[in-house]
Tab-separated table of C-alpha atoms in Angstrom:
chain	number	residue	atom	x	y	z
A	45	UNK	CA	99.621	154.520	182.124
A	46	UNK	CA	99.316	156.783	178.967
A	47	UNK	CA	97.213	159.601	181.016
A	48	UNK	CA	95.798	160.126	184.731
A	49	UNK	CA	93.193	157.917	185.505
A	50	UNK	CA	90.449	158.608	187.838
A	51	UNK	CA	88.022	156.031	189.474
A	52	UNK	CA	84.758	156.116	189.437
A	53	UNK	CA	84.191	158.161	186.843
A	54	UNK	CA	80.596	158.767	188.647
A	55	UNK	CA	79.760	158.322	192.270
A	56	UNK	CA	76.043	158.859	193.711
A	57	UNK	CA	75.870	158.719	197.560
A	58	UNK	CA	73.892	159.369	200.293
A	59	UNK	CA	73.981	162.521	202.947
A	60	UNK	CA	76.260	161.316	205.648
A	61	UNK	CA	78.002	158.056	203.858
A	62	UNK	CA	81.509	158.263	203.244
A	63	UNK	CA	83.393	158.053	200.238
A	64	UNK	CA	86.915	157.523	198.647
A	65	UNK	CA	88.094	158.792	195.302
A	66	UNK	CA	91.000	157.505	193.378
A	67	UNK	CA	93.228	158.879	191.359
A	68	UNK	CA	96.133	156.975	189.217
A	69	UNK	CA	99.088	159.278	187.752
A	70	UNK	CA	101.242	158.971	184.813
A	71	UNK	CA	103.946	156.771	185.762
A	72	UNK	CA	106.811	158.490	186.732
A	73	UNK	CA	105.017	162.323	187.911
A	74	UNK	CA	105.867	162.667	190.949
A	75	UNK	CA	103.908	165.625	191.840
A	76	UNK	CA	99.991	165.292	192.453
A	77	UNK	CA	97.210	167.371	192.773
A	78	UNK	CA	93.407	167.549	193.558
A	79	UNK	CA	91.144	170.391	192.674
A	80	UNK	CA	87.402	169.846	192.968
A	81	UNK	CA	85.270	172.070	190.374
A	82	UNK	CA	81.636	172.874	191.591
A	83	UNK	CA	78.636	173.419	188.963
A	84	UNK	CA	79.726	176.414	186.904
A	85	UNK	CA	82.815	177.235	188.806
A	86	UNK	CA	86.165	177.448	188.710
A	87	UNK	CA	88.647	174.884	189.928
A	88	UNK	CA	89.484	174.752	193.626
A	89	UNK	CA	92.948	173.918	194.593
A	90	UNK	CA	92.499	170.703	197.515
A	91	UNK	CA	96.288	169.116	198.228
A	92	UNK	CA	99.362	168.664	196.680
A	93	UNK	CA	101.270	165.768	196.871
A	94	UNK	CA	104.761	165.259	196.522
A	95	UNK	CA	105.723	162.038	196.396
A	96	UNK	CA	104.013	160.446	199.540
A	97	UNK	CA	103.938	163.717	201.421
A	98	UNK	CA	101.446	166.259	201.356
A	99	UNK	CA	103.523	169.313	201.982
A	100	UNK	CA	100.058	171.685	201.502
A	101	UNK	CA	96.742	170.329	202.476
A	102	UNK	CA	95.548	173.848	203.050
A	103	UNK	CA	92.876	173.511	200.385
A	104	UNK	CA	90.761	170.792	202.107
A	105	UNK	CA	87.406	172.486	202.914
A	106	UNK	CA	87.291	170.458	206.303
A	107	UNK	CA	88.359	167.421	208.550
A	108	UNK	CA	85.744	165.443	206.942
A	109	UNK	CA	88.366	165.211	203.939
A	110	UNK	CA	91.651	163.584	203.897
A	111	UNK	CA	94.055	161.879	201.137
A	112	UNK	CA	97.072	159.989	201.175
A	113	UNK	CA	99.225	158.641	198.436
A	114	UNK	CA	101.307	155.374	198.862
A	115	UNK	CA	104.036	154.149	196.844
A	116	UNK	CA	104.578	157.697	194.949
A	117	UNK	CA	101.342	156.178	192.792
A	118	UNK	CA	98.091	156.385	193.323
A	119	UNK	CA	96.137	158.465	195.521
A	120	UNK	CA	93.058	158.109	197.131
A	121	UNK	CA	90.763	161.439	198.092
A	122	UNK	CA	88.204	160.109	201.283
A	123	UNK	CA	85.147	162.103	202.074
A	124	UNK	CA	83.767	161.438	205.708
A	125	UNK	CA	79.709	162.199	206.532
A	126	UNK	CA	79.030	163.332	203.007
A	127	UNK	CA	76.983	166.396	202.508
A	128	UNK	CA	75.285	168.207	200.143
A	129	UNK	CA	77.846	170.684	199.444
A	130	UNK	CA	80.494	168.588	198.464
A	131	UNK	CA	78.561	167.222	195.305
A	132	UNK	CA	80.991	168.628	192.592
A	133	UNK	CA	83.680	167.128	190.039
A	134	UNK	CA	86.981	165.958	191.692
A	135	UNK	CA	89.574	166.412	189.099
A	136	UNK	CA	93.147	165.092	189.975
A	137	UNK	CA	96.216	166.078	188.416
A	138	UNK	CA	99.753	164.977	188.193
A	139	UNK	CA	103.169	166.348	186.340
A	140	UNK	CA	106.952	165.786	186.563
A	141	UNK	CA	108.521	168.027	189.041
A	142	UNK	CA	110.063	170.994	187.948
A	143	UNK	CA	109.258	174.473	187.086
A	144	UNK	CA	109.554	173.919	183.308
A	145	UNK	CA	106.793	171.000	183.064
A	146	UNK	CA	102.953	171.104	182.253
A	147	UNK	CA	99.710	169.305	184.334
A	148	UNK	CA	97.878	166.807	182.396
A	149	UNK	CA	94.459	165.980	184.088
A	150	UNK	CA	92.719	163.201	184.743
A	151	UNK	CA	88.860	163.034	183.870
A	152	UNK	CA	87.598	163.591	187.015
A	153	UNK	CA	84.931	161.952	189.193
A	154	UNK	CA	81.422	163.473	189.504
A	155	UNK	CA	80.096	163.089	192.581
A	156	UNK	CA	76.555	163.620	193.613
A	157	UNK	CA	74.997	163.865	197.490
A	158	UNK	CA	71.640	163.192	197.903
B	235	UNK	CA	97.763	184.477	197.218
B	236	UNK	CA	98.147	185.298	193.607
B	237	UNK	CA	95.346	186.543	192.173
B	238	UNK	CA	94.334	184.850	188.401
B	239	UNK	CA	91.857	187.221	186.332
B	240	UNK	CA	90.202	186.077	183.181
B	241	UNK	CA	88.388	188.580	180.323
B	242	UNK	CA	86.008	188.137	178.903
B	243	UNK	CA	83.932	185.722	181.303
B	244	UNK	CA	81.525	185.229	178.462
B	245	UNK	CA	81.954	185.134	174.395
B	246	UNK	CA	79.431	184.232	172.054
B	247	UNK	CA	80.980	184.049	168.357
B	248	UNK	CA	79.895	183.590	164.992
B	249	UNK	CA	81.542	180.307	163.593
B	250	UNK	CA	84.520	181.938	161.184
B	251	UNK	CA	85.007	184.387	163.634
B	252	UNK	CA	88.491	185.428	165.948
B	253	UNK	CA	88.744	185.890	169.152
B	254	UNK	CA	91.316	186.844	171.900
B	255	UNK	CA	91.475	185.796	175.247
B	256	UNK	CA	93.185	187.214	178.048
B	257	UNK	CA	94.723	186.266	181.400
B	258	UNK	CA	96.542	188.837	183.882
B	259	UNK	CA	97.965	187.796	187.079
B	260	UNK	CA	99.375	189.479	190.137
B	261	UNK	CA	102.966	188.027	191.109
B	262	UNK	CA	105.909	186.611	188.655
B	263	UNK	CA	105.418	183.073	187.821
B	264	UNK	CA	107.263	180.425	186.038
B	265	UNK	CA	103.993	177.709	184.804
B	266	UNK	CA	101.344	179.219	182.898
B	267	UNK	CA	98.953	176.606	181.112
B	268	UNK	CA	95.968	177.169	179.069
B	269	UNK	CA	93.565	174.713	179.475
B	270	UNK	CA	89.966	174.003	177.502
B	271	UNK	CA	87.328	172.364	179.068
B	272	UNK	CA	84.985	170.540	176.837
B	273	UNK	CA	81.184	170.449	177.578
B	274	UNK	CA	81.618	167.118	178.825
B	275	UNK	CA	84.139	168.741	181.598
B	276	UNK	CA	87.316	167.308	180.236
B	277	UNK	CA	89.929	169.422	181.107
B	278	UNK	CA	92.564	169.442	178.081
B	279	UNK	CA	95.827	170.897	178.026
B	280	UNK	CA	96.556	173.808	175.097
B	281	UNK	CA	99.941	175.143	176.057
B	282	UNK	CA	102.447	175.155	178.258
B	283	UNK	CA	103.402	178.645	177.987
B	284	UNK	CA	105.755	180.646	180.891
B	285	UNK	CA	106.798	182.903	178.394
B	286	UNK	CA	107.203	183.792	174.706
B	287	UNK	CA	104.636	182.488	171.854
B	288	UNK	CA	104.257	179.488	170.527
B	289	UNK	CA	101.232	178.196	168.102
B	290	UNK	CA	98.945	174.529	167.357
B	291	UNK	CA	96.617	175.211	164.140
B	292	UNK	CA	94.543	177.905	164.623
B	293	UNK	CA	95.522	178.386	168.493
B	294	UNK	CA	98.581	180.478	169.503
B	295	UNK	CA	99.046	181.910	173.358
B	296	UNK	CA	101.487	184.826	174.031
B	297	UNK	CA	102.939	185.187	177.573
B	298	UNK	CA	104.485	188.468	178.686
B	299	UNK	CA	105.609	187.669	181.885
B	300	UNK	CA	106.985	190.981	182.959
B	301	UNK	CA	103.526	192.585	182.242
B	302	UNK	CA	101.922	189.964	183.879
B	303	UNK	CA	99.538	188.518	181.520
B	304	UNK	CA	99.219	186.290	177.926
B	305	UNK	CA	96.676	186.213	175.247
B	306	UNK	CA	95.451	183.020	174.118
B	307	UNK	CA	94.297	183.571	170.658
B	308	UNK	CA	91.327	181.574	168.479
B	309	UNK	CA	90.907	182.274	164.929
B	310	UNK	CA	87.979	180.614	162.354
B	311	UNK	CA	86.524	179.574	165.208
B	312	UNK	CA	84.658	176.245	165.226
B	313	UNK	CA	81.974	175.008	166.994
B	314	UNK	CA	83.697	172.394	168.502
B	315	UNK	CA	85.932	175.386	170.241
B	316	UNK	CA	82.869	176.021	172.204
B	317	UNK	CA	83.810	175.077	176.217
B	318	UNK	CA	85.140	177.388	178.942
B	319	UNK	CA	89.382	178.394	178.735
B	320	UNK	CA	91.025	178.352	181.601
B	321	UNK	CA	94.497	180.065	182.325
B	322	UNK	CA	95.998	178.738	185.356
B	323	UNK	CA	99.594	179.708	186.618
B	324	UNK	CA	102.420	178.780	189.395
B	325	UNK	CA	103.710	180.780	191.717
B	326	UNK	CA	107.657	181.384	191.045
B	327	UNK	CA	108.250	181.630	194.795
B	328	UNK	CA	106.019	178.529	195.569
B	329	UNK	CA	106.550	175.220	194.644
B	330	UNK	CA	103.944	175.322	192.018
B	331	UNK	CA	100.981	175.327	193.344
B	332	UNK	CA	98.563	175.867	190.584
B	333	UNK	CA	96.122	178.481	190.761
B	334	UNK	CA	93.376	178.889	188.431
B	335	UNK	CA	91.630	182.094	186.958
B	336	UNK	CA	87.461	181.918	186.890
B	337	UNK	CA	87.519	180.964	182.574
B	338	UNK	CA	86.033	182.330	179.472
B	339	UNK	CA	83.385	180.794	178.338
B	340	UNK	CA	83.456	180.393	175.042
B	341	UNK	CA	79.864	179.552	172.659
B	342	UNK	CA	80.573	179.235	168.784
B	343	UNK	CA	77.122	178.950	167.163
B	344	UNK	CA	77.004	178.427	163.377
């Protein structure tokens, strides 16, 4: 597609439900990335992708998260037991690999814990 | 890790007004972006900008990367400039891992 495209744009769930985020790259960027942005903060690096492979995952706050990619596409963020804490914007970028080449962002899902 | 530091965390400008923003960082890198997010939280690219100058309308960014840090300047400010700036940079001995300094943000009132 034209731009990264990130489903749902807005997600309300209960404490202790799990959840899965997706994210859809421009076709063709092979690298991918998740940050999630709490209230007011900065951005918080998650995991890079690289085609399928996650070569650093060392941004995941805890087990309860994981993410894959399949088909060097789309990627999906899950979020076991849901808490609180992880209410925040999920923003996922992707860009052509290479040092020379900019991110473009996706919109990012909101998610809220209750 | 590298470290990413933003000035000034907060600006409040008249609309009309210029403004510079500045990013300094503590290792070499090869990606430096400037990014503006809106109020709505869209993150929007500005520049790609490893190095040198380059300039969109009344935005321009300088990158000195041997001093470790760029400018991202704003002049006749608008309200619709108003949103938090974000420089974010790669690593030139990773494999570009972005990091992300804490933002400006940035209130134009009329």
């Amino acid at each position: 597609g034209a731009g990264v495209s990130q489903s749902p744009s807005n997600k309300v769930t209960e404490k202790g439900k799990d959840v899965e985020l997706r994210c859809d790259p421009i076709s063709g960027h092979t690298a991918l990335y998740w940050y999630r942005q709490s209230l007011g903060q900065g951005l918080e690096f998650l995991i890079y992708f690289q085609g399928n492979s996650a070569p650093d995952k060392s941004g995941l706050p805890s087990d309860r998260f994981s993410a894959e990619r399949t088909g060097g596409s789309v990627s999906t963020l899950t979020i076991q037991r849901t808490q609180q804490e992880d209410s925040a914007v999920y923003l996922c970028a992707s860009r052509v690999q290479g040092p020379n080449n900019g991110y473009t962002f996706g919109s990012g899902t909101r998610l809220t814990v209750v | 890790g590298i470290q990413v530091e933003q000035s000034p965390p907060d600006l409040i400008l008249q609309e009309g007004a210029n403004s510079t923003l500045r990013c300094n960082f503590s290792d070499s890198v090869n990606n430096l972006q400037w990014f503006h997010q809106n109020p709505w939280g869209q993150l929007i690219n500005l520049f790609y900008i490893p190095s040198g100058t380059k300039q969109n309308g009344r935005l321009s960014a300088t990158t000195v990367a041997t001093e470790r840090y760029s400018l991202l300047y704003i002049s006749s400010s608008q309200t619709t400039d108003s949103g938090v700036y974000f420089c974010a940079v790669a690593y030139s001995g990773g494999y570009q891992k972005v990091t992300f300094g804490t933002g400006t943000k940035l209130q134009v009132i009329p």
